[in-house]
Backbone as CSV, one residue per row, in Angstrom:
resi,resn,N_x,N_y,N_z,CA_x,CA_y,CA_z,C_x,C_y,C_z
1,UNK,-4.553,19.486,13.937,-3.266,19.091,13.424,-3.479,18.042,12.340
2,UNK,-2.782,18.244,10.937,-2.689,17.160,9.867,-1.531,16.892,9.590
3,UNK,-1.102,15.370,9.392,0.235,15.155,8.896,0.250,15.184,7.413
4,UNK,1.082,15.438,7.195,1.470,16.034,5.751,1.699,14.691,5.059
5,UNK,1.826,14.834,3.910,1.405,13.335,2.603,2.946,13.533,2.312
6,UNK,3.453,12.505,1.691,4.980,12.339,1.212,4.311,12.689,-0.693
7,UNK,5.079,12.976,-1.062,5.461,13.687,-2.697,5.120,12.109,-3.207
8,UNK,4.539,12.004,-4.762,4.379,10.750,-5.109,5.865,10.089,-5.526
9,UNK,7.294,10.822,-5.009,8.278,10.406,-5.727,9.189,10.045,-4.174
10,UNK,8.770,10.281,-3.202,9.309,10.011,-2.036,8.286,8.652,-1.968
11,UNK,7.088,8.764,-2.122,6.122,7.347,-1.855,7.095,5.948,-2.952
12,UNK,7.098,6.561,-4.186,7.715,5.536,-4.746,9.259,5.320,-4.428
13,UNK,9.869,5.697,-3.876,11.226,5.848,-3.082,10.892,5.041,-2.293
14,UNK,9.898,4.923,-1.436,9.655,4.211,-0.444,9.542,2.630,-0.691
15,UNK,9.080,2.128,-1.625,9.286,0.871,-1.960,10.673,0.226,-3.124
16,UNK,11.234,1.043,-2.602,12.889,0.497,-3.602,13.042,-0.995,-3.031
17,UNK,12.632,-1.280,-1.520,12.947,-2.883,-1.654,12.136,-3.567,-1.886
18,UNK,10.930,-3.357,-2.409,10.084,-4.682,-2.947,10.675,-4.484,-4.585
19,UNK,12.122,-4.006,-5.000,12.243,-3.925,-6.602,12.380,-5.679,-6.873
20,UNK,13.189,-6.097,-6.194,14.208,-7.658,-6.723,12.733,-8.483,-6.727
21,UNK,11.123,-8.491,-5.791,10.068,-9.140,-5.900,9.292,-8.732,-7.341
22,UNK,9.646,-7.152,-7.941,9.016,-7.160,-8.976,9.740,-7.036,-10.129
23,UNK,11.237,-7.485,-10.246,11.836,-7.920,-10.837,11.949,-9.454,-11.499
24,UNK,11.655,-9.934,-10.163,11.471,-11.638,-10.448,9.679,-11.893,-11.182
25,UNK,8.764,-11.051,-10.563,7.456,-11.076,-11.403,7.308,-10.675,-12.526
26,UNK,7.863,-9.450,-13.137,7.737,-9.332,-14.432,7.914,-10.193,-15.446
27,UNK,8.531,-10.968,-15.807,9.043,-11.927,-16.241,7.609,-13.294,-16.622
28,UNK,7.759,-13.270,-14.945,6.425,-14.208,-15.111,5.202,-14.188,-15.575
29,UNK,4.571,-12.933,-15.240,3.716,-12.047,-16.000,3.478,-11.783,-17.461
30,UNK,4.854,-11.800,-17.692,5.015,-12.052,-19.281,4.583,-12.986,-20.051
31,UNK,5.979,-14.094,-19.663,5.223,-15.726,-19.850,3.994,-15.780,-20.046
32,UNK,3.392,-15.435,-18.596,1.787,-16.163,-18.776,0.967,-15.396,-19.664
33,UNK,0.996,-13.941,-19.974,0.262,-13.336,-20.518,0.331,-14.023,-22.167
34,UNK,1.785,-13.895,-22.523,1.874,-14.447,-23.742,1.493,-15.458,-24.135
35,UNK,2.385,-16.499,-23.445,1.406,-17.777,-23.563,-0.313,-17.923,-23.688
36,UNK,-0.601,-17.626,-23.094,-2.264,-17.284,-23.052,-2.594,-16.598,-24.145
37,UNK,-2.122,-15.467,-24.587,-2.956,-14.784,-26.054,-2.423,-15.865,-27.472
38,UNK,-0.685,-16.843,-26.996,-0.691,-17.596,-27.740,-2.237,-18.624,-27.977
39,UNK,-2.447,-19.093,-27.234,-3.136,-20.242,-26.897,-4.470,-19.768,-27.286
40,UNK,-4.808,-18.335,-26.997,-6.048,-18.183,-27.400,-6.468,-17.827,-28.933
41,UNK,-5.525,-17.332,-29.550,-4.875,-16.862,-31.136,-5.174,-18.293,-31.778
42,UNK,-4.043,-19.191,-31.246,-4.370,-20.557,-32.014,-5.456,-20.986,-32.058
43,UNK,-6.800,-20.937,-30.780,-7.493,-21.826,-30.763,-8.649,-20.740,-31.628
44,UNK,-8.434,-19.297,-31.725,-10.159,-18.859,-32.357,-9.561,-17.810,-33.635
45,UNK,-8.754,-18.098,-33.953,-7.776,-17.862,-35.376,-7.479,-19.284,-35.773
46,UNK,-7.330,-18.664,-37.241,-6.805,-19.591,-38.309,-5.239,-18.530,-38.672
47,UNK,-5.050,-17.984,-37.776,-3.372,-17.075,-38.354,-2.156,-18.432,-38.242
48,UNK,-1.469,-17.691,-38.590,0.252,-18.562,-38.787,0.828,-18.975,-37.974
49,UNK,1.822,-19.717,-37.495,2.359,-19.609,-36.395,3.086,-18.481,-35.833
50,UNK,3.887,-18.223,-36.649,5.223,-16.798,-36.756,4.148,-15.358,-36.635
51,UNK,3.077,-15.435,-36.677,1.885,-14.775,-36.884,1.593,-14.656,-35.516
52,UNK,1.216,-15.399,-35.277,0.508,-15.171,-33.492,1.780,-15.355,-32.446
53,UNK,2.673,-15.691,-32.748,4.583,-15.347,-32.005,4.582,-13.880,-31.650
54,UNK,4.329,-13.096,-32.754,4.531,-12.123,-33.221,3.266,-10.751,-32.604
55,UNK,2.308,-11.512,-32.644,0.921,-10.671,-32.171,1.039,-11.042,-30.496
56,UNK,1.484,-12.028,-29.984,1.527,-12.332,-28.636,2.329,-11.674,-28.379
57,UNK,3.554,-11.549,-28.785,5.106,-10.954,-27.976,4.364,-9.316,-27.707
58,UNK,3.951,-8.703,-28.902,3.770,-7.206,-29.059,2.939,-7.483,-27.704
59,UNK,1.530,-7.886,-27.568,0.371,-7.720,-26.440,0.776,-7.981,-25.272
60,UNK,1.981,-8.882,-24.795,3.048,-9.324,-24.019,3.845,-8.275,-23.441
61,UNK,4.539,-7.358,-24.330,5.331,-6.494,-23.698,4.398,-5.213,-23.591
62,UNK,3.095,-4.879,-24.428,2.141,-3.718,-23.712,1.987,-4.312,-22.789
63,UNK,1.532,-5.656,-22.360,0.540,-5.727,-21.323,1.722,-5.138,-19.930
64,UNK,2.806,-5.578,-19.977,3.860,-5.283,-18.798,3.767,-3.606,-18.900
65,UNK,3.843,-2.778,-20.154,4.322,-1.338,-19.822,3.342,-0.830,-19.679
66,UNK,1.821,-1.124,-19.605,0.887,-0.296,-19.465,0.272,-1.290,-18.298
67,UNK,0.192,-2.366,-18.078,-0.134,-2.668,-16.338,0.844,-2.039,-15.608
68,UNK,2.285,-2.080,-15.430,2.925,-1.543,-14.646,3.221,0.120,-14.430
69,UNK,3.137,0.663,-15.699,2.407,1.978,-15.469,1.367,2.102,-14.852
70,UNK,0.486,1.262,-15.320,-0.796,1.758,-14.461,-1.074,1.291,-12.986
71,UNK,-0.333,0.330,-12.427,-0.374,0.144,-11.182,0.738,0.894,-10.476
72,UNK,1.396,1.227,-10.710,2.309,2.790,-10.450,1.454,4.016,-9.799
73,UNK,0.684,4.237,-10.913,-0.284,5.611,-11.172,-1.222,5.129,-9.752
74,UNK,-1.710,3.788,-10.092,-2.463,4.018,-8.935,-1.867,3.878,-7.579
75,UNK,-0.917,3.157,-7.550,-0.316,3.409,-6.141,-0.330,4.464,-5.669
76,UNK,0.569,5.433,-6.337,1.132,6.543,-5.639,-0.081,7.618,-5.529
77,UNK,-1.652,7.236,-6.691,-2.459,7.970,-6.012,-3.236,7.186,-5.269
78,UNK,-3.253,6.485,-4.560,-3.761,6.131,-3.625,-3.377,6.433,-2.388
79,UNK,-1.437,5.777,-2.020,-1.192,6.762,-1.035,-1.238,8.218,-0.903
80,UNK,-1.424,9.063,-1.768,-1.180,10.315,-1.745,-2.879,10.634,-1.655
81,UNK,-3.632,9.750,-1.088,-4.916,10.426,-0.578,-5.125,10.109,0.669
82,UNK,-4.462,9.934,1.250,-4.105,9.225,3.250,-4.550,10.523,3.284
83,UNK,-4.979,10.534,4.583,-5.395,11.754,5.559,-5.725,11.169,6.890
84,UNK,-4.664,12.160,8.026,-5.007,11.862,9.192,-4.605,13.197,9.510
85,UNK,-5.577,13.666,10.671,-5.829,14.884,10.868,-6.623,14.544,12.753
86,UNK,-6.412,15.608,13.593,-7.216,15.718,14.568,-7.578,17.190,14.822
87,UNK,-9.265,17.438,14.521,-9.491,18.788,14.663,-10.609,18.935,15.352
88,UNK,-10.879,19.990,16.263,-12.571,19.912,17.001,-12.178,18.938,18.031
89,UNK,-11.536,17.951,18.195,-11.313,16.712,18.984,-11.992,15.713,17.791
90,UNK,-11.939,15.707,17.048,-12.415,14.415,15.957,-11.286,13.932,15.462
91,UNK,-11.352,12.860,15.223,-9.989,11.941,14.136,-10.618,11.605,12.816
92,UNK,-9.756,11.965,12.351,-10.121,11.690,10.507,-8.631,10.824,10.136
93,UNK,-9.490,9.799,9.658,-8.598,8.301,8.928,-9.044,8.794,7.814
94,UNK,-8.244,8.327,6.668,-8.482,7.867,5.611,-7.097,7.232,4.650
95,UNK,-7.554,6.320,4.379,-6.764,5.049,3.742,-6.905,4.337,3.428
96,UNK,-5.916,3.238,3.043,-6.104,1.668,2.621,-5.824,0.825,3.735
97,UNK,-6.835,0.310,3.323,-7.002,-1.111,4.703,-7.378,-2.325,4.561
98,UNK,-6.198,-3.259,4.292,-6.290,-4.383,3.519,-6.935,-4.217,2.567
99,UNK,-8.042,-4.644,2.180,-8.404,-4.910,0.967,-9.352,-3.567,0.089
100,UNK,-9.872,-3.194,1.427,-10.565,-2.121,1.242,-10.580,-0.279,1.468
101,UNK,-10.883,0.465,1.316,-10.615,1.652,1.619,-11.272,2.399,3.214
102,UNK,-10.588,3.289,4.124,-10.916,3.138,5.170,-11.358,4.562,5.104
103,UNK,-12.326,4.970,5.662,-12.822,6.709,5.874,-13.538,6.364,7.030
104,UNK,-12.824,7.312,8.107,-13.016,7.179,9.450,-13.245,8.782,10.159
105,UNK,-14.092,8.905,10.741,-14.205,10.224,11.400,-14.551,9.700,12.906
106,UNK,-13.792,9.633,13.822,-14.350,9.251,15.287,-14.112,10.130,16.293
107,UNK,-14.500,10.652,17.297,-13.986,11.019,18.905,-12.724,10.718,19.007
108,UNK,-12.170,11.973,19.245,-10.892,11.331,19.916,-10.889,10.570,21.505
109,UNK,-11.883,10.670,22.216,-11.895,10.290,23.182,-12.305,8.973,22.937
110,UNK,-12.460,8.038,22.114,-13.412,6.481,21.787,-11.734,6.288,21.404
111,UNK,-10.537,6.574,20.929,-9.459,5.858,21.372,-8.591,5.886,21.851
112,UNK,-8.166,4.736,22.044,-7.417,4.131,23.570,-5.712,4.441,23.108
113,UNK,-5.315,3.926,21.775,-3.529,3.646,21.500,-3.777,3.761,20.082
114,UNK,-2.461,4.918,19.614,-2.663,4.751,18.062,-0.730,4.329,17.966
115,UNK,-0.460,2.747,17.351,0.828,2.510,17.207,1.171,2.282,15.617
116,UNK,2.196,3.023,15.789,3.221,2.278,14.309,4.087,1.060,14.369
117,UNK,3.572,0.328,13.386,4.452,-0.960,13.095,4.318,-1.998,13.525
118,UNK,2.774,-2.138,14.571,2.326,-3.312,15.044,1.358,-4.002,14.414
119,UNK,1.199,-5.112,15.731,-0.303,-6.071,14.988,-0.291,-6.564,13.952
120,UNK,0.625,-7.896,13.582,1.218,-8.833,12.066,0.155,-9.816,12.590
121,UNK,-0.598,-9.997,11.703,-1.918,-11.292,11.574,-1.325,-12.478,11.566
122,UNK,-2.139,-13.510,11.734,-1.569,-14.906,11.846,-0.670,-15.046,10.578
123,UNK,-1.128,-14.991,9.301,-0.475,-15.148,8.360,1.121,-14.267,7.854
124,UNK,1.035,-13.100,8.578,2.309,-12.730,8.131,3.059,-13.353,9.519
125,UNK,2.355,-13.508,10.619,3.616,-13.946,11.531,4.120,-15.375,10.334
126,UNK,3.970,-15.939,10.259,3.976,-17.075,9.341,4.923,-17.134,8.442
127,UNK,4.894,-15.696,7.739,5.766,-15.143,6.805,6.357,-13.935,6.964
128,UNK,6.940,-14.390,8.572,7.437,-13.110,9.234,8.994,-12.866,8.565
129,UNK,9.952,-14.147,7.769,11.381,-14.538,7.308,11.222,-13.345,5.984
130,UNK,9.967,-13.066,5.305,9.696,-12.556,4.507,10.062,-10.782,4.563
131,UNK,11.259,-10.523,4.087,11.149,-8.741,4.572,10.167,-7.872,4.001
132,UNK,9.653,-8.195,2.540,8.236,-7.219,1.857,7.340,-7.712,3.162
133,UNK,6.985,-8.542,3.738,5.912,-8.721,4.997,6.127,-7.713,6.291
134,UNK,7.847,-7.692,6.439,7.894,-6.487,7.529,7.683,-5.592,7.202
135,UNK,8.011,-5.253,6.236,8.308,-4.105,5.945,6.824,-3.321,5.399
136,UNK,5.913,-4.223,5.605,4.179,-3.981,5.493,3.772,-3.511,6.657
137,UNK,3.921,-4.544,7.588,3.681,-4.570,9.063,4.584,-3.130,9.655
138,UNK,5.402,-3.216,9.288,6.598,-2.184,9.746,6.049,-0.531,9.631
139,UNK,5.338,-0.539,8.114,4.630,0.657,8.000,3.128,0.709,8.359
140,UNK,2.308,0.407,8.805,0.733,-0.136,9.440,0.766,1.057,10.211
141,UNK,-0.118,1.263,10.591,-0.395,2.308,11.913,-1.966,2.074,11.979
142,UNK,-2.151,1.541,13.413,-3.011,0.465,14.089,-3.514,1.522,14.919
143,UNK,-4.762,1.952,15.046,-5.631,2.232,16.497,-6.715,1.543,17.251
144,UNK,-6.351,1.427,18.229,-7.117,0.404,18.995,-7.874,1.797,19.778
145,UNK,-9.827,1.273,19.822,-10.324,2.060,20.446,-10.470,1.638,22.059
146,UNK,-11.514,2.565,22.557,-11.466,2.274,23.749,-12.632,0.957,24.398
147,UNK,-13.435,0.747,23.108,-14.339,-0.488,23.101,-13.780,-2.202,23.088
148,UNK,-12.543,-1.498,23.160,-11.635,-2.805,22.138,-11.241,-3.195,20.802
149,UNK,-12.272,-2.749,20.107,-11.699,-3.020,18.397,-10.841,-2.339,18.181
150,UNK,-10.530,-2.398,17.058,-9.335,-2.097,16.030,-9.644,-1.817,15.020
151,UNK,-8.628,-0.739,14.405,-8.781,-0.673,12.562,-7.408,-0.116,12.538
152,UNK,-6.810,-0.665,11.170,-5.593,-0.214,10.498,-5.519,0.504,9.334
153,UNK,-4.667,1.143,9.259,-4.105,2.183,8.069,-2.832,1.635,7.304
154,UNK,-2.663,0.821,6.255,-1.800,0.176,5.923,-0.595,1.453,4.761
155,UNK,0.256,0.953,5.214,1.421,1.840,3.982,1.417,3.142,4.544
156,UNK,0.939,3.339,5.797,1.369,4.734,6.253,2.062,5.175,6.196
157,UNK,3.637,4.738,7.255,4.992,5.459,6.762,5.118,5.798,5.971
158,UNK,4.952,5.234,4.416,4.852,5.165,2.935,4.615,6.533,2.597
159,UNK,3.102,6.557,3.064,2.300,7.872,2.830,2.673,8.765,3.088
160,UNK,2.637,8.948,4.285,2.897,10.361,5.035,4.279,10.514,5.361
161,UNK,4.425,11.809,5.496,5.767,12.130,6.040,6.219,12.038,7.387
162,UNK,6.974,11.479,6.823,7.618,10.489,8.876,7.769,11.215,10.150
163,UNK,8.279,12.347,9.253,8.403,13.518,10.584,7.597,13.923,11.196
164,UNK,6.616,14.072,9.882,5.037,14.656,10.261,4.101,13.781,11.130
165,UNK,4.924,12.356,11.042,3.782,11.443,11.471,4.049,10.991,12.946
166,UNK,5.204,11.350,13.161,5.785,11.018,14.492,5.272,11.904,15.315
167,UNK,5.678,13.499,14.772,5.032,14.414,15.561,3.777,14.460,15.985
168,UNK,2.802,13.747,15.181,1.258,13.643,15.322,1.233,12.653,16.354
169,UNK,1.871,11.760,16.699,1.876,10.887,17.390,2.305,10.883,18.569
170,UNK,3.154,11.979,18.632,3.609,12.582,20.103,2.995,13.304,20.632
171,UNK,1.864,14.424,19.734,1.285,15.340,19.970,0.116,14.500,20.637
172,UNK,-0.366,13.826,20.075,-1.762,13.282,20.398,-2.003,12.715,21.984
173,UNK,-0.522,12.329,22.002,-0.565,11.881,23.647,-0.892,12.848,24.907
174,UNK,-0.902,13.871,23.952,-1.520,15.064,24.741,-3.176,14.927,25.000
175,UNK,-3.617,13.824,24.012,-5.330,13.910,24.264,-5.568,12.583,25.283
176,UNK,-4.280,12.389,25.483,-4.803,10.744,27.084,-4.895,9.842,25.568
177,UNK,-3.905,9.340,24.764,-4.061,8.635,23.701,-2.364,7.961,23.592
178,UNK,-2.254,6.751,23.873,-0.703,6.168,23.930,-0.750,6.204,22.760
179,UNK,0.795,5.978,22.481,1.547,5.857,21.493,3.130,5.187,20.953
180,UNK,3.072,4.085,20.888,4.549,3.945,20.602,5.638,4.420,19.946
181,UNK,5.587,6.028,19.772,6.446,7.057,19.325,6.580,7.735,20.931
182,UNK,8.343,7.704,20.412,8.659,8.657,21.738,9.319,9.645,21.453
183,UNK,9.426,10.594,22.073,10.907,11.883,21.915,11.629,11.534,21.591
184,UNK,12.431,12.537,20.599,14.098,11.960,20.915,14.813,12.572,21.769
């Protein structure tokens, strides 16, 4: 069984509420970028003032439409390379995980509980008032093995299709594997 990937236009659907956080950043981003090619213009040029105003603003507003394009592009291909699958009795992860990328092939029998929406680290409990923090935590999907450790799959909901992912999650309890998804 594989759960199915969400469309890269349902993934970006999926973050409509972090807009007003990258609404308030753009801006800032700007500022600093500009400022900075100001500052660096003045100090290793001999150009004009109205001159480097002018060369900053332009490099200022690429830098926003082609970083934010391009961190777009990579988002949505990044989630749209999730894979979770159980076949043979093996589990296949693959994702983002915190900082790094996760590719996992294990026994299904080495784990113990696979949950959605748990396990917020010291620091987001912290910045639990924060809804982009729940709403991180909110989409996570956490398996704890049967050794005790842990590994997470971050932006899951995101990723995959919910339906698809619930069902995997109901199904699996069929292998002696909890789950905090229930019937409806």
């Amino acid at each position: 069984m594989e759960v199915k990937i969400n469309t890269k236009k349902k993934i970006l659907k999926s973050f409509l509420g972090w807009l007003p956080l990258t609404l308030v950043a753009i801006p800032f981003y700007f500022i600093f970028f500009t400022g900075g090619m100001m500052w660096l213009l003045q100090t290793l040029t001999a150009i004009g003032e109205e001159e480097i105003k002018k060369i900053a603003l332009l490099f200022g507003v690429s830098f926003i439409f082609i970083g934010g394009f391009g961190y777009i592009n990579w988002l949505t291909k990044s989630l749209s390379s999730y894979k979770l699958s159980l076949k043979n009795d093996v589990l296949a992860v693959c994702g983002k995980s915190g900082w790094g990328k996760l590719n996992i092939k294990i026994p299904v029998n080495t784990v113990k509980e696979i949950n959605l929406g748990q396990k917020a680290n010291t620091l987001e409990k912290l910045s639990s008032g924060n809804g982009l923090i729940q709403d991180q935590v909110s989409s996570r999907l956490t398996f704890l093995k049967t050794d005790g450790s842990s590994f997470k799959l971050d932006f899951a909901s995101k990723a995959f299709d919910i339906e698809s992912l619930c069902e995997f999650l109901i199904f699996i309890k069929s292998k002696d594997i909890d789950s905090n998804i229930e019937r409806a």
